[in-house]
């Protein structure tokens, strides 16, 4: 897995209630009343080409679509249950439409599949979590349910082109490597997450920033543009683009992919607030010139000074194509930074955010390194950084050093 930025999409009949993707459980609704939402779901303004173009504007390389969430409603033309998109007033396979748009515009497609299913009678699994609204716990049959899942996975992996990753959701606490083996038999190149029937290929921290340091295995972190819900919520508390850019920089500079979620409205459009957030992120991300993708950790011990005053002011050093990239996800506290150790005098130092060349020289500042009251040096000083002005006030700072 390359460390890409991707779009996560949580969309289903729950969007009509404009509350939460798990509204059936969160509001303790009656299952039968909730399922009537299928009779009114008609996303007449759904245009997957617009989703793909928005994702590309944000610098994203793939879209992960929720084919089925915990409510069990299926967003594709499945033959395993009538509880699907074809039996709505809309009556069209929205996944096929998205797959076609992705293929046309060169966007990778990934699929999310919920293992909990609050509609399928045999799906209840007492060993797992998120079983709150299982429709018939007394009919639990995990063997029969896995057979159902396999047939749905067969449809998803044979009818929609090449699939980049499979995002199982909610570990079933059942060890069955044959499930992922079946997935790979259908799409050998696919990458599978760690929330399924075995450890899979990559880890999936959710709404979390793991400890600093390069990830020990492939990782895909996920976050939503809104704090309260992954599905569309009318009165959402949206994260600031600054916070999301900080998170993206932290995760991707540590070698991970970042999956940022939007919840489309019931008509199939993405709300203006989410669009604005993604476009602002794209303004920053697309200036980064690939300094977050296909990089590797720079092992040189630079011992960077002068940013200890900034909360969360760590630096992540990456290298690519013979250059070093210093990422400051939280920005800089001053207009200069100092390297106690360095392999030589740089040929050029550039602020990626603006393209400007920065002044660089050896210096012995009176504060940075002091022994017995005497300033020690020299240190390499990179200065003239406009840390107090836009765009650095509202986006992570990235400095390129060509040695």
JSON list of N, CA and C in Angstrom, two decimals, residues 281-310:
[
{"chain": "A", "resi": 281, "resn": "UNK", "atom": "N", "xyz": [-8.09, 21.69, 2.13]},
{"chain": "A", "resi": 281, "resn": "UNK", "atom": "CA", "xyz": [-7.04, 20.69, 2.32]},
{"chain": "A", "resi": 281, "resn": "UNK", "atom": "C", "xyz": [-6.28, 20.48, 1.01]},
{"chain": "A", "resi": 282, "resn": "UNK", "atom": "N", "xyz": [-7.02, 20.43, -0.09]},
{"chain": "A", "resi": 282, "resn": "UNK", "atom": "CA", "xyz": [-6.38, 20.25, -1.39]},
{"chain": "A", "resi": 282, "resn": "UNK", "atom": "C", "xyz": [-5.44, 21.38, -1.76]},
{"chain": "A", "resi": 283, "resn": "UNK", "atom": "N", "xyz": [-5.78, 22.62, -1.39]},
{"chain": "A", "resi": 283, "resn": "UNK", "atom": "CA", "xyz": [-4.90, 23.75, -1.66]},
{"chain": "A", "resi": 283, "resn": "UNK", "atom": "C", "xyz": [-3.53, 23.52, -1.04]},
{"chain": "A", "resi": 284, "resn": "UNK", "atom": "N", "xyz": [-3.54, 23.01, 0.20]},
{"chain": "A", "resi": 284, "resn": "UNK", "atom": "CA", "xyz": [-2.27, 22.72, 0.87]},
{"chain": "A", "resi": 284, "resn": "UNK", "atom": "C", "xyz": [-1.62, 21.46, 0.31]},
{"chain": "A", "resi": 285, "resn": "UNK", "atom": "N", "xyz": [-2.40, 20.38, 0.22]},
{"chain": "A", "resi": 285, "resn": "UNK", "atom": "CA", "xyz": [-1.82, 19.08, -0.14]},
{"chain": "A", "resi": 285, "resn": "UNK", "atom": "C", "xyz": [-1.20, 19.11, -1.54]},
{"chain": "A", "resi": 286, "resn": "UNK", "atom": "N", "xyz": [-1.87, 19.76, -2.45]},
{"chain": "A", "resi": 286, "resn": "UNK", "atom": "CA", "xyz": [-1.36, 19.78, -3.82]},
{"chain": "A", "resi": 286, "resn": "UNK", "atom": "C", "xyz": [-0.11, 20.64, -3.97]},
{"chain": "A", "resi": 287, "resn": "UNK", "atom": "N", "xyz": [0.16, 21.53, -3.00]},
{"chain": "A", "resi": 287, "resn": "UNK", "atom": "CA", "xyz": [1.42, 22.29, -3.00]},
{"chain": "A", "resi": 287, "resn": "UNK", "atom": "C", "xyz": [2.59, 21.46, -2.48]},
{"chain": "A", "resi": 288, "resn": "UNK", "atom": "N", "xyz": [2.29, 20.36, -1.84]},
{"chain": "A", "resi": 288, "resn": "UNK", "atom": "CA", "xyz": [3.34, 19.59, -1.18]},
{"chain": "A", "resi": 288, "resn": "UNK", "atom": "C", "xyz": [4.24, 18.83, -2.15]},
{"chain": "A", "resi": 289, "resn": "UNK", "atom": "N", "xyz": [3.85, 18.81, -3.42]},
{"chain": "A", "resi": 289, "resn": "UNK", "atom": "CA", "xyz": [4.70, 18.23, -4.48]},
{"chain": "A", "resi": 289, "resn": "UNK", "atom": "C", "xyz": [5.10, 16.79, -4.19]},
{"chain": "A", "resi": 290, "resn": "UNK", "atom": "N", "xyz": [4.19, 16.05, -3.59]},
{"chain": "A", "resi": 290, "resn": "UNK", "atom": "CA", "xyz": [4.47, 14.64, -3.34]},
{"chain": "A", "resi": 290, "resn": "UNK", "atom": "C", "xyz": [5.38, 14.39, -2.15]},
{"chain": "A", "resi": 291, "resn": "UNK", "atom": "N", "xyz": [5.58, 15.37, -1.27]},
{"chain": "A", "resi": 291, "resn": "UNK", "atom": "CA", "xyz": [6.48, 15.17, -0.13]},
{"chain": "A", "resi": 291, "resn": "UNK", "atom": "C", "xyz": [5.88, 14.30, 0.96]},
{"chain": "A", "resi": 292, "resn": "UNK", "atom": "N", "xyz": [4.63, 13.89, 0.80]},
{"chain": "A", "resi": 292, "resn": "UNK", "atom": "CA", "xyz": [4.01, 12.96, 1.76]},
{"chain": "A", "resi": 292, "resn": "UNK", "atom": "C", "xyz": [3.83, 11.57, 1.17]},
{"chain": "A", "resi": 293, "resn": "UNK", "atom": "N", "xyz": [4.00, 11.43, -0.13]},
{"chain": "A", "resi": 293, "resn": "UNK", "atom": "CA", "xyz": [3.80, 10.14, -0.79]},
{"chain": "A", "resi": 293, "resn": "UNK", "atom": "C", "xyz": [5.14, 9.56, -1.22]},
{"chain": "A", "resi": 294, "resn": "UNK", "atom": "N", "xyz": [5.28, 8.24, -1.04]},
{"chain": "A", "resi": 294, "resn": "UNK", "atom": "CA", "xyz": [6.48, 7.52, -1.51]},
{"chain": "A", "resi": 294, "resn": "UNK", "atom": "C", "xyz": [7.77, 8.07, -0.91]},
{"chain": "A", "resi": 295, "resn": "UNK", "atom": "N", "xyz": [7.70, 8.53, 0.31]},
{"chain": "A", "resi": 295, "resn": "UNK", "atom": "CA", "xyz": [8.90, 8.99, 1.01]},
{"chain": "A", "resi": 295, "resn": "UNK", "atom": "C", "xyz": [9.36, 7.91, 1.97]},
{"chain": "A", "resi": 296, "resn": "UNK", "atom": "N", "xyz": [10.50, 8.13, 2.59]},
{"chain": "A", "resi": 296, "resn": "UNK", "atom": "CA", "xyz": [10.97, 7.24, 3.65]},
{"chain": "A", "resi": 296, "resn": "UNK", "atom": "C", "xyz": [11.56, 8.08, 4.77]},
{"chain": "A", "resi": 297, "resn": "UNK", "atom": "N", "xyz": [11.59, 7.51, 5.95]},
{"chain": "A", "resi": 297, "resn": "UNK", "atom": "CA", "xyz": [12.13, 8.25, 7.10]},
{"chain": "A", "resi": 297, "resn": "UNK", "atom": "C", "xyz": [13.61, 8.56, 6.87]},
{"chain": "A", "resi": 298, "resn": "UNK", "atom": "N", "xyz": [14.00, 9.77, 7.21]},
{"chain": "A", "resi": 298, "resn": "UNK", "atom": "CA", "xyz": [15.41, 10.16, 7.14]},
{"chain": "A", "resi": 298, "resn": "UNK", "atom": "C", "xyz": [16.05, 9.80, 8.48]},
{"chain": "A", "resi": 299, "resn": "UNK", "atom": "N", "xyz": [16.99, 8.85, 8.51]},
{"chain": "A", "resi": 299, "resn": "UNK", "atom": "CA", "xyz": [17.53, 8.38, 9.78]},
{"chain": "A", "resi": 299, "resn": "UNK", "atom": "C", "xyz": [18.58, 9.30, 10.41]},
{"chain": "A", "resi": 300, "resn": "UNK", "atom": "N", "xyz": [19.00, 10.34, 9.68]},
{"chain": "A", "resi": 300, "resn": "UNK", "atom": "CA", "xyz": [20.03, 11.22, 10.21]},
{"chain": "A", "resi": 300, "resn": "UNK", "atom": "C", "xyz": [19.51, 11.95, 11.46]},
{"chain": "A", "resi": 301, "resn": "UNK", "atom": "N", "xyz": [20.35, 12.04, 12.49]},
{"chain": "A", "resi": 301, "resn": "UNK", "atom": "CA", "xyz": [19.95, 12.69, 13.74]},
{"chain": "A", "resi": 301, "resn": "UNK", "atom": "C", "xyz": [20.29, 14.18, 13.68]},
{"chain": "A", "resi": 302, "resn": "UNK", "atom": "N", "xyz": [19.32, 14.97, 13.23]},
{"chain": "A", "resi": 302, "resn": "UNK", "atom": "CA", "xyz": [19.57, 16.41, 13.03]},
{"chain": "A", "resi": 302, "resn": "UNK", "atom": "C", "xyz": [19.54, 17.19, 14.35]},
{"chain": "A", "resi": 303, "resn": "UNK", "atom": "N", "xyz": [18.81, 16.69, 15.32]},
{"chain": "A", "resi": 303, "resn": "UNK", "atom": "CA", "xyz": [18.64, 17.39, 16.60]},
{"chain": "A", "resi": 303, "resn": "UNK", "atom": "C", "xyz": [18.16, 18.82, 16.38]},
{"chain": "A", "resi": 304, "resn": "UNK", "atom": "N", "xyz": [16.97, 18.92, 15.84]},
{"chain": "A", "resi": 304, "resn": "UNK", "atom": "CA", "xyz": [16.39, 20.23, 15.52]},
{"chain": "A", "resi": 304, "resn": "UNK", "atom": "C", "xyz": [16.03, 20.96, 16.80]},
{"chain": "A", "resi": 305, "resn": "UNK", "atom": "N", "xyz": [16.42, 22.23, 16.85]},
{"chain": "A", "resi": 305, "resn": "UNK", "atom": "CA", "xyz": [16.13, 23.08, 18.00]},
{"chain": "A", "resi": 305, "resn": "UNK", "atom": "C", "xyz": [15.22, 24.23, 17.59]},
{"chain": "A", "resi": 306, "resn": "UNK", "atom": "N", "xyz": [14.67, 24.89, 18.60]},
{"chain": "A", "resi": 306, "resn": "UNK", "atom": "CA", "xyz": [13.91, 26.14, 18.46]},
{"chain": "A", "resi": 306, "resn": "UNK", "atom": "C", "xyz": [12.42, 25.93, 18.31]},
{"chain": "A", "resi": 307, "resn": "UNK", "atom": "N", "xyz": [11.93, 24.69, 18.23]},
{"chain": "A", "resi": 307, "resn": "UNK", "atom": "CA", "xyz": [10.48, 24.52, 18.12]},
{"chain": "A", "resi": 307, "resn": "UNK", "atom": "C", "xyz": [9.89, 23.89, 19.38]},
{"chain": "A", "resi": 308, "resn": "UNK", "atom": "N", "xyz": [10.68, 23.84, 20.45]},
{"chain": "A", "resi": 308, "resn": "UNK", "atom": "CA", "xyz": [10.18, 23.23, 21.67]},
{"chain": "A", "resi": 308, "resn": "UNK", "atom": "C", "xyz": [9.09, 24.07, 22.33]},
{"chain": "A", "resi": 309, "resn": "UNK", "atom": "N", "xyz": [8.93, 25.31, 21.88]},
{"chain": "A", "resi": 309, "resn": "UNK", "atom": "CA", "xyz": [7.92, 26.18, 22.46]},
{"chain": "A", "resi": 309, "resn": "UNK", "atom": "C", "xyz": [6.53, 25.93, 21.87]},
{"chain": "A", "resi": 310, "resn": "UNK", "atom": "N", "xyz": [6.46, 25.24, 20.76]},
{"chain": "A", "resi": 310, "resn": "UNK", "atom": "CA", "xyz": [5.19, 25.02, 20.06]},
{"chain": "A", "resi": 310, "resn": "UNK", "atom": "C", "xyz": [4.53, 23.74, 20.58]}
]
